[in-house]
mmCIF file with all atom_site columns, C-alpha atoms in Angstrom:
data_model
loop_
_atom_site.group_PDB
_atom_site.id
_atom_site.type_symbol
_atom_site.label_atom_id
_atom_site.label_alt_id
_atom_site.label_comp_id
_atom_site.label_asym_id
_atom_site.label_entity_id
_atom_site.label_seq_id
_atom_site.pdbx_PDB_ins_code
_atom_site.Cartn_x
_atom_site.Cartn_y
_atom_site.Cartn_z
_atom_site.occupancy
_atom_site.B_iso_or_equiv
_atom_site.pdbx_formal_charge
_atom_site.auth_seq_id
_atom_site.auth_comp_id
_atom_site.auth_asym_id
_atom_site.auth_atom_id
_atom_site.pdbx_PDB_model_num
ATOM 1   C CA . UNK A 1 1   ? -21.159 20.369  35.977 1.00 45.00 ? 171 UNK A CA 1
ATOM 2   C CA . UNK A 1 2   ? -19.146 22.605  33.657 1.00 43.00 ? 172 UNK A CA 1
ATOM 3   C CA . UNK A 1 3   ? -15.899 21.151  35.034 1.00 39.00 ? 173 UNK A CA 1
ATOM 4   C CA . UNK A 1 4   ? -17.119 17.606  34.523 1.00 37.00 ? 174 UNK A CA 1
ATOM 5   C CA . UNK A 1 5   ? -17.876 18.390  30.879 1.00 36.00 ? 175 UNK A CA 1
ATOM 6   C CA . UNK A 1 6   ? -14.393 19.884  30.398 1.00 45.00 ? 176 UNK A CA 1
ATOM 7   C CA . UNK A 1 7   ? -12.759 16.823  31.963 1.00 38.00 ? 177 UNK A CA 1
ATOM 8   C CA . UNK A 1 8   ? -14.816 14.449  29.794 1.00 37.00 ? 178 UNK A CA 1
ATOM 9   C CA . UNK A 1 9   ? -13.966 16.415  26.636 1.00 39.00 ? 179 UNK A CA 1
ATOM 10  C CA . UNK A 1 10  ? -10.279 16.419  27.583 1.00 40.00 ? 180 UNK A CA 1
ATOM 11  C CA . UNK A 1 11  ? -10.334 12.654  28.111 1.00 37.00 ? 181 UNK A CA 1
ATOM 12  C CA . UNK A 1 12  ? -12.083 12.062  24.777 1.00 38.00 ? 182 UNK A CA 1
ATOM 13  C CA . UNK A 1 13  ? -9.595  14.319  22.979 1.00 39.00 ? 183 UNK A CA 1
ATOM 14  C CA . UNK A 1 14  ? -6.666  12.561  24.661 1.00 41.00 ? 184 UNK A CA 1
ATOM 15  C CA . UNK A 1 15  ? -8.063  9.148   23.688 1.00 39.00 ? 185 UNK A CA 1
ATOM 16  C CA . UNK A 1 16  ? -8.535  10.201  20.054 1.00 39.00 ? 186 UNK A CA 1
ATOM 17  C CA . UNK A 1 17  ? -4.965  11.477  19.875 1.00 40.00 ? 187 UNK A CA 1
ATOM 18  C CA . UNK A 1 18  ? -3.659  8.253   21.359 1.00 42.00 ? 188 UNK A CA 1
ATOM 19  C CA . UNK A 1 19  ? -5.622  6.210   18.842 1.00 43.00 ? 189 UNK A CA 1
ATOM 20  C CA . UNK A 1 20  ? -4.259  8.265   15.952 1.00 74.00 ? 190 UNK A CA 1
ATOM 21  C CA . UNK A 1 21  ? -0.700  7.825   17.190 1.00 75.00 ? 191 UNK A CA 1
ATOM 22  C CA . UNK A 1 22  ? -1.322  4.127   17.732 1.00 78.00 ? 192 UNK A CA 1
ATOM 23  C CA . UNK A 1 23  ? -2.676  3.675   14.190 1.00 82.00 ? 193 UNK A CA 1
ATOM 24  C CA . UNK A 1 24  ? 0.317   5.485   12.722 1.00 83.00 ? 194 UNK A CA 1
ATOM 25  C CA . UNK A 1 25  ? 2.750   3.368   14.723 1.00 80.00 ? 195 UNK A CA 1
ATOM 26  C CA . UNK A 1 26  ? 0.831   0.183   13.886 1.00 83.00 ? 196 UNK A CA 1
ATOM 27  C CA . UNK A 1 27  ? 1.177   0.918   10.177 1.00 84.00 ? 197 UNK A CA 1
ATOM 28  C CA . UNK A 1 28  ? 4.913   0.199   10.551 1.00 86.00 ? 198 UNK A CA 1
ATOM 29  C CA . UNK A 1 29  ? 4.386   -3.055  12.475 1.00 85.00 ? 199 UNK A CA 1
ATOM 30  C CA . UNK A 1 30  ? 4.854   -5.258  9.411  1.00 90.00 ? 200 UNK A CA 1
ATOM 31  C CA . UNK A 1 31  ? 8.437   -4.019  9.104  1.00 89.00 ? 201 UNK A CA 1
ATOM 32  C CA . UNK A 1 32  ? 9.256   -4.487  12.787 1.00 88.00 ? 202 UNK A CA 1
ATOM 33  C CA . UNK A 1 33  ? 7.669   -7.929  13.094 1.00 88.00 ? 203 UNK A CA 1
ATOM 34  C CA . UNK A 1 34  ? 10.151  -9.390  10.598 1.00 91.00 ? 204 UNK A CA 1
ATOM 35  C CA . UNK A 1 35  ? 12.987  -8.777  13.083 1.00 92.00 ? 205 UNK A CA 1
ATOM 36  C CA . UNK A 1 36  ? 11.080  -8.818  16.374 1.00 92.00 ? 206 UNK A CA 1
ATOM 37  C CA . UNK A 1 37  ? 11.936  -12.336 17.525 1.00 93.00 ? 207 UNK A CA 1
ATOM 38  C CA . UNK A 1 38  ? 15.612  -12.042 16.574 1.00 95.00 ? 208 UNK A CA 1
ATOM 39  C CA . UNK A 1 39  ? 15.964  -8.724  18.390 1.00 95.00 ? 209 UNK A CA 1
ATOM 40  C CA . UNK A 1 40  ? 14.054  -9.936  21.456 1.00 95.00 ? 210 UNK A CA 1
ATOM 41  C CA . UNK A 1 41  ? 16.458  -12.881 21.754 1.00 96.00 ? 211 UNK A CA 1
ATOM 42  C CA . UNK A 1 42  ? 19.549  -10.763 21.100 1.00 95.00 ? 212 UNK A CA 1
ATOM 43  C CA . UNK A 1 43  ? 18.576  -8.116  23.634 1.00 95.00 ? 213 UNK A CA 1
ATOM 44  C CA . UNK A 1 44  ? 16.882  -10.231 26.299 1.00 95.00 ? 214 UNK A CA 1
ATOM 45  C CA . UNK A 1 45  ? 14.062  -7.671  26.471 1.00 93.00 ? 215 UNK A CA 1
ATOM 46  C CA . UNK A 1 46  ? 10.858  -8.559  28.259 1.00 90.00 ? 216 UNK A CA 1
ATOM 47  C CA . UNK A 1 47  ? 8.276   -9.137  25.461 1.00 89.00 ? 217 UNK A CA 1
ATOM 48  C CA . UNK A 1 48  ? 5.779   -6.889  27.278 1.00 85.00 ? 218 UNK A CA 1
ATOM 49  C CA . UNK A 1 49  ? 8.280   -4.045  27.191 1.00 86.00 ? 219 UNK A CA 1
ATOM 50  C CA . UNK A 1 50  ? 9.117   -4.789  23.550 1.00 86.00 ? 220 UNK A CA 1
ATOM 51  C CA . UNK A 1 51  ? 5.416   -4.499  22.730 1.00 84.00 ? 221 UNK A CA 1
ATOM 52  C CA . UNK A 1 52  ? 5.446   -0.879  23.908 1.00 79.00 ? 222 UNK A CA 1
ATOM 53  C CA . UNK A 1 53  ? 7.286   0.032   20.731 1.00 80.00 ? 223 UNK A CA 1
ATOM 54  C CA . UNK A 1 54  ? 4.219   -0.827  18.641 1.00 79.00 ? 224 UNK A CA 1
ATOM 55  C CA . UNK A 1 55  ? 1.658   0.131   21.290 1.00 75.00 ? 225 UNK A CA 1
ATOM 56  C CA . UNK A 1 56  ? 2.955   3.516   22.312 1.00 67.00 ? 226 UNK A CA 1
ATOM 57  C CA . UNK A 1 57  ? 2.797   4.304   25.915 1.00 64.00 ? 227 UNK A CA 1
ATOM 58  C CA . UNK A 1 58  ? 5.851   4.970   27.919 1.00 73.00 ? 228 UNK A CA 1
ATOM 59  C CA . UNK A 1 59  ? 8.941   3.513   26.328 1.00 81.00 ? 229 UNK A CA 1
ATOM 60  C CA . UNK A 1 60  ? 10.944  1.440   28.741 1.00 83.00 ? 230 UNK A CA 1
ATOM 61  C CA . UNK A 1 61  ? 14.137  3.099   29.913 1.00 86.00 ? 231 UNK A CA 1
ATOM 62  C CA . UNK A 1 62  ? 16.033  -0.113  30.638 1.00 90.00 ? 232 UNK A CA 1
ATOM 63  C CA . UNK A 1 63  ? 19.092  -1.285  28.761 1.00 93.00 ? 233 UNK A CA 1
ATOM 64  C CA . UNK A 1 64  ? 17.451  -4.415  27.320 1.00 94.00 ? 234 UNK A CA 1
ATOM 65  C CA . UNK A 1 65  ? 14.697  -2.353  25.672 1.00 93.00 ? 235 UNK A CA 1
ATOM 66  C CA . UNK A 1 66  ? 17.213  0.130   24.299 1.00 93.00 ? 236 UNK A CA 1
ATOM 67  C CA . UNK A 1 67  ? 19.266  -2.735  22.893 1.00 95.00 ? 237 UNK A CA 1
ATOM 68  C CA . UNK A 1 68  ? 16.095  -4.206  21.356 1.00 93.00 ? 238 UNK A CA 1
ATOM 69  C CA . UNK A 1 69  ? 15.185  -0.897  19.682 1.00 92.00 ? 239 UNK A CA 1
ATOM 70  C CA . UNK A 1 70  ? 18.736  -0.434  18.364 1.00 94.00 ? 240 UNK A CA 1
ATOM 71  C CA . UNK A 1 71  ? 18.655  -3.989  16.971 1.00 95.00 ? 241 UNK A CA 1
ATOM 72  C CA . UNK A 1 72  ? 15.449  -3.197  15.101 1.00 94.00 ? 242 UNK A CA 1
ATOM 73  C CA . UNK A 1 73  ? 16.871  0.070   13.762 1.00 94.00 ? 243 UNK A CA 1
ATOM 74  C CA . UNK A 1 74  ? 20.017  -1.727  12.555 1.00 94.00 ? 244 UNK A CA 1
ATOM 75  C CA . UNK A 1 75  ? 17.981  -4.409  10.818 1.00 95.00 ? 245 UNK A CA 1
ATOM 76  C CA . UNK A 1 76  ? 15.693  -1.812  9.253  1.00 94.00 ? 246 UNK A CA 1
ATOM 77  C CA . UNK A 1 77  ? 18.829  -0.025  7.981  1.00 94.00 ? 247 UNK A CA 1
ATOM 78  C CA . UNK A 1 78  ? 17.991  3.144   9.855  1.00 92.00 ? 248 UNK A CA 1
ATOM 79  C CA . UNK A 1 79  ? 21.531  3.216   11.222 1.00 90.00 ? 249 UNK A CA 1
ATOM 80  C CA . UNK A 1 80  ? 24.835  3.519   9.413  1.00 87.00 ? 250 UNK A CA 1
ATOM 81  C CA . UNK A 1 81  ? 27.589  0.972   10.107 1.00 83.00 ? 251 UNK A CA 1
ATOM 82  C CA . UNK A 1 82  ? 29.101  3.329   12.692 1.00 84.00 ? 252 UNK A CA 1
ATOM 83  C CA . UNK A 1 83  ? 25.797  3.526   14.605 1.00 83.00 ? 253 UNK A CA 1
ATOM 84  C CA . UNK A 1 84  ? 24.829  7.014   13.491 1.00 83.00 ? 254 UNK A CA 1
ATOM 85  C CA . UNK A 1 85  ? 21.386  7.724   12.073 1.00 85.00 ? 255 UNK A CA 1
ATOM 86  C CA . UNK A 1 86  ? 20.895  7.237   8.364  1.00 89.00 ? 256 UNK A CA 1
ATOM 87  C CA . UNK A 1 87  ? 18.567  10.156  7.702  1.00 88.00 ? 257 UNK A CA 1
ATOM 88  C CA . UNK A 1 88  ? 18.001  9.215   4.043  1.00 92.00 ? 258 UNK A CA 1
ATOM 89  C CA . UNK A 1 89  ? 16.809  5.769   5.084  1.00 93.00 ? 259 UNK A CA 1
ATOM 90  C CA . UNK A 1 90  ? 14.627  7.292   7.836  1.00 90.00 ? 260 UNK A CA 1
ATOM 91  C CA . UNK A 1 91  ? 12.965  9.458   5.184  1.00 92.00 ? 261 UNK A CA 1
ATOM 92  C CA . UNK A 1 92  ? 12.317  6.445   2.943  1.00 94.00 ? 262 UNK A CA 1
ATOM 93  C CA . UNK A 1 93  ? 11.069  4.317   5.844  1.00 93.00 ? 263 UNK A CA 1
ATOM 94  C CA . UNK A 1 94  ? 8.709   6.959   7.231  1.00 91.00 ? 264 UNK A CA 1
ATOM 95  C CA . UNK A 1 95  ? 7.441   7.902   3.752  1.00 93.00 ? 265 UNK A CA 1
ATOM 96  C CA . UNK A 1 96  ? 6.623   4.260   2.993  1.00 92.00 ? 266 UNK A CA 1
ATOM 97  C CA . UNK A 1 97  ? 3.504   4.606   5.150  1.00 91.00 ? 267 UNK A CA 1
ATOM 98  C CA . UNK A 1 98  ? 3.070   8.285   6.018  1.00 90.00 ? 268 UNK A CA 1
ATOM 99  C CA . UNK A 1 99  ? 4.794   10.688  3.624  1.00 91.00 ? 269 UNK A CA 1
ATOM 100 C CA . UNK A 1 100 ? 2.938   13.606  5.202  1.00 89.00 ? 270 UNK A CA 1
ATOM 101 C CA . UNK A 1 101 ? 4.909   13.329  8.444  1.00 89.00 ? 271 UNK A CA 1
ATOM 102 C CA . UNK A 1 102 ? 8.409   12.847  7.019  1.00 90.00 ? 272 UNK A CA 1
ATOM 103 C CA . UNK A 1 103 ? 9.680   16.405  6.929  1.00 90.00 ? 273 UNK A CA 1
ATOM 104 C CA . UNK A 1 104 ? 8.235   17.631  10.252 1.00 90.00 ? 274 UNK A CA 1
ATOM 105 C CA . UNK A 1 105 ? 9.358   14.479  12.043 1.00 88.00 ? 275 UNK A CA 1
ATOM 106 C CA . UNK A 1 106 ? 12.912  14.529  10.647 1.00 89.00 ? 276 UNK A CA 1
ATOM 107 C CA . UNK A 1 107 ? 13.227  18.273  11.223 1.00 88.00 ? 277 UNK A CA 1
ATOM 108 C CA . UNK A 1 108 ? 12.160  17.973  14.838 1.00 89.00 ? 278 UNK A CA 1
ATOM 109 C CA . UNK A 1 109 ? 13.905  14.710  15.732 1.00 87.00 ? 279 UNK A CA 1
ATOM 110 C CA . UNK A 1 110 ? 17.155  14.714  13.775 1.00 78.00 ? 280 UNK A CA 1
ATOM 111 C CA . UNK A 1 111 ? 18.900  16.640  16.589 1.00 73.00 ? 281 UNK A CA 1
ATOM 112 C CA . UNK A 1 112 ? 17.565  14.174  19.181 1.00 65.00 ? 282 UNK A CA 1
ATOM 113 C CA . UNK A 1 113 ? 19.766  11.395  17.811 1.00 65.00 ? 283 UNK A CA 1
ATOM 114 C CA . UNK A 1 114 ? 22.468  12.177  20.329 1.00 70.00 ? 284 UNK A CA 1
ATOM 115 C CA . UNK A 1 115 ? 23.665  10.065  23.204 1.00 76.00 ? 285 UNK A CA 1
ATOM 116 C CA . UNK A 1 116 ? 26.631  8.228   24.601 1.00 81.00 ? 286 UNK A CA 1
ATOM 117 C CA . UNK A 1 117 ? 25.983  5.092   22.547 1.00 89.00 ? 287 UNK A CA 1
ATOM 118 C CA . UNK A 1 118 ? 23.779  3.708   19.781 1.00 91.00 ? 288 UNK A CA 1
ATOM 119 C CA . UNK A 1 119 ? 21.096  2.523   22.195 1.00 92.00 ? 289 UNK A CA 1
ATOM 120 C CA . UNK A 1 120 ? 20.757  5.972   23.780 1.00 91.00 ? 290 UNK A CA 1
ATOM 121 C CA . UNK A 1 121 ? 20.586  7.676   20.381 1.00 89.00 ? 291 UNK A CA 1
ATOM 122 C CA . UNK A 1 122 ? 17.853  5.326   19.144 1.00 90.00 ? 292 UNK A CA 1
ATOM 123 C CA . UNK A 1 123 ? 15.882  5.678   22.389 1.00 89.00 ? 293 UNK A CA 1
ATOM 124 C CA . UNK A 1 124 ? 16.115  9.481   22.249 1.00 89.00 ? 294 UNK A CA 1
ATOM 125 C CA . UNK A 1 125 ? 14.976  9.460   18.624 1.00 88.00 ? 295 UNK A CA 1
ATOM 126 C CA . UNK A 1 126 ? 12.019  7.157   19.394 1.00 87.00 ? 296 UNK A CA 1
ATOM 127 C CA . UNK A 1 127 ? 10.835  9.367   22.227 1.00 86.00 ? 297 UNK A CA 1
ATOM 128 C CA . UNK A 1 128 ? 11.114  12.435  20.043 1.00 88.00 ? 298 UNK A CA 1
ATOM 129 C CA . UNK A 1 129 ? 9.293   10.716  17.163 1.00 86.00 ? 299 UNK A CA 1
ATOM 130 C CA . UNK A 1 130 ? 6.375   9.629   19.355 1.00 84.00 ? 300 UNK A CA 1
ATOM 131 C CA . UNK A 1 131 ? 6.073   13.136  20.819 1.00 85.00 ? 301 UNK A CA 1
ATOM 132 C CA . UNK A 1 132 ? 6.321   14.739  17.369 1.00 86.00 ? 302 UNK A CA 1
ATOM 133 C CA . UNK A 1 133 ? 3.622   12.499  15.903 1.00 84.00 ? 303 UNK A CA 1
ATOM 134 C CA . UNK A 1 134 ? 1.360   13.090  18.922 1.00 81.00 ? 304 UNK A CA 1
ATOM 135 C CA . UNK A 1 135 ? 1.646   16.823  18.268 1.00 79.00 ? 305 UNK A CA 1
ATOM 136 C CA . UNK A 1 136 ? 0.857   16.389  14.564 1.00 76.00 ? 306 UNK A CA 1
ATOM 137 C CA . UNK A 1 137 ? -2.371  14.417  14.978 1.00 66.00 ? 307 UNK A CA 1
#
């Protein structure tokens, strides 16, 4: 019985963390939705996989999703012209909805913006950001 209670409590805690992460991510939806259709068409991403960006679960690891995410980041001006991260714009973007997470998120995830191309850098940053926010809530 004691183990059942521990499992139930763990599941409830996990669900509450997921809901907090989801609500934080959803607060940025209005910015993403402006460019969603354009980036879906440009990337050829499956709309179900594209939806994972705003309904955090496991981010798709395929090239179309990575292209979609990079398209959104470009349109949101989170990338410089050369494809590197624009940290100042990240700070402004994140602070627009959740100023309390800006510094910890940037501090933790700035180094994750590495990869062989823009798509890989954006995907690595997104994964880091979701993990960082999960650990904050």
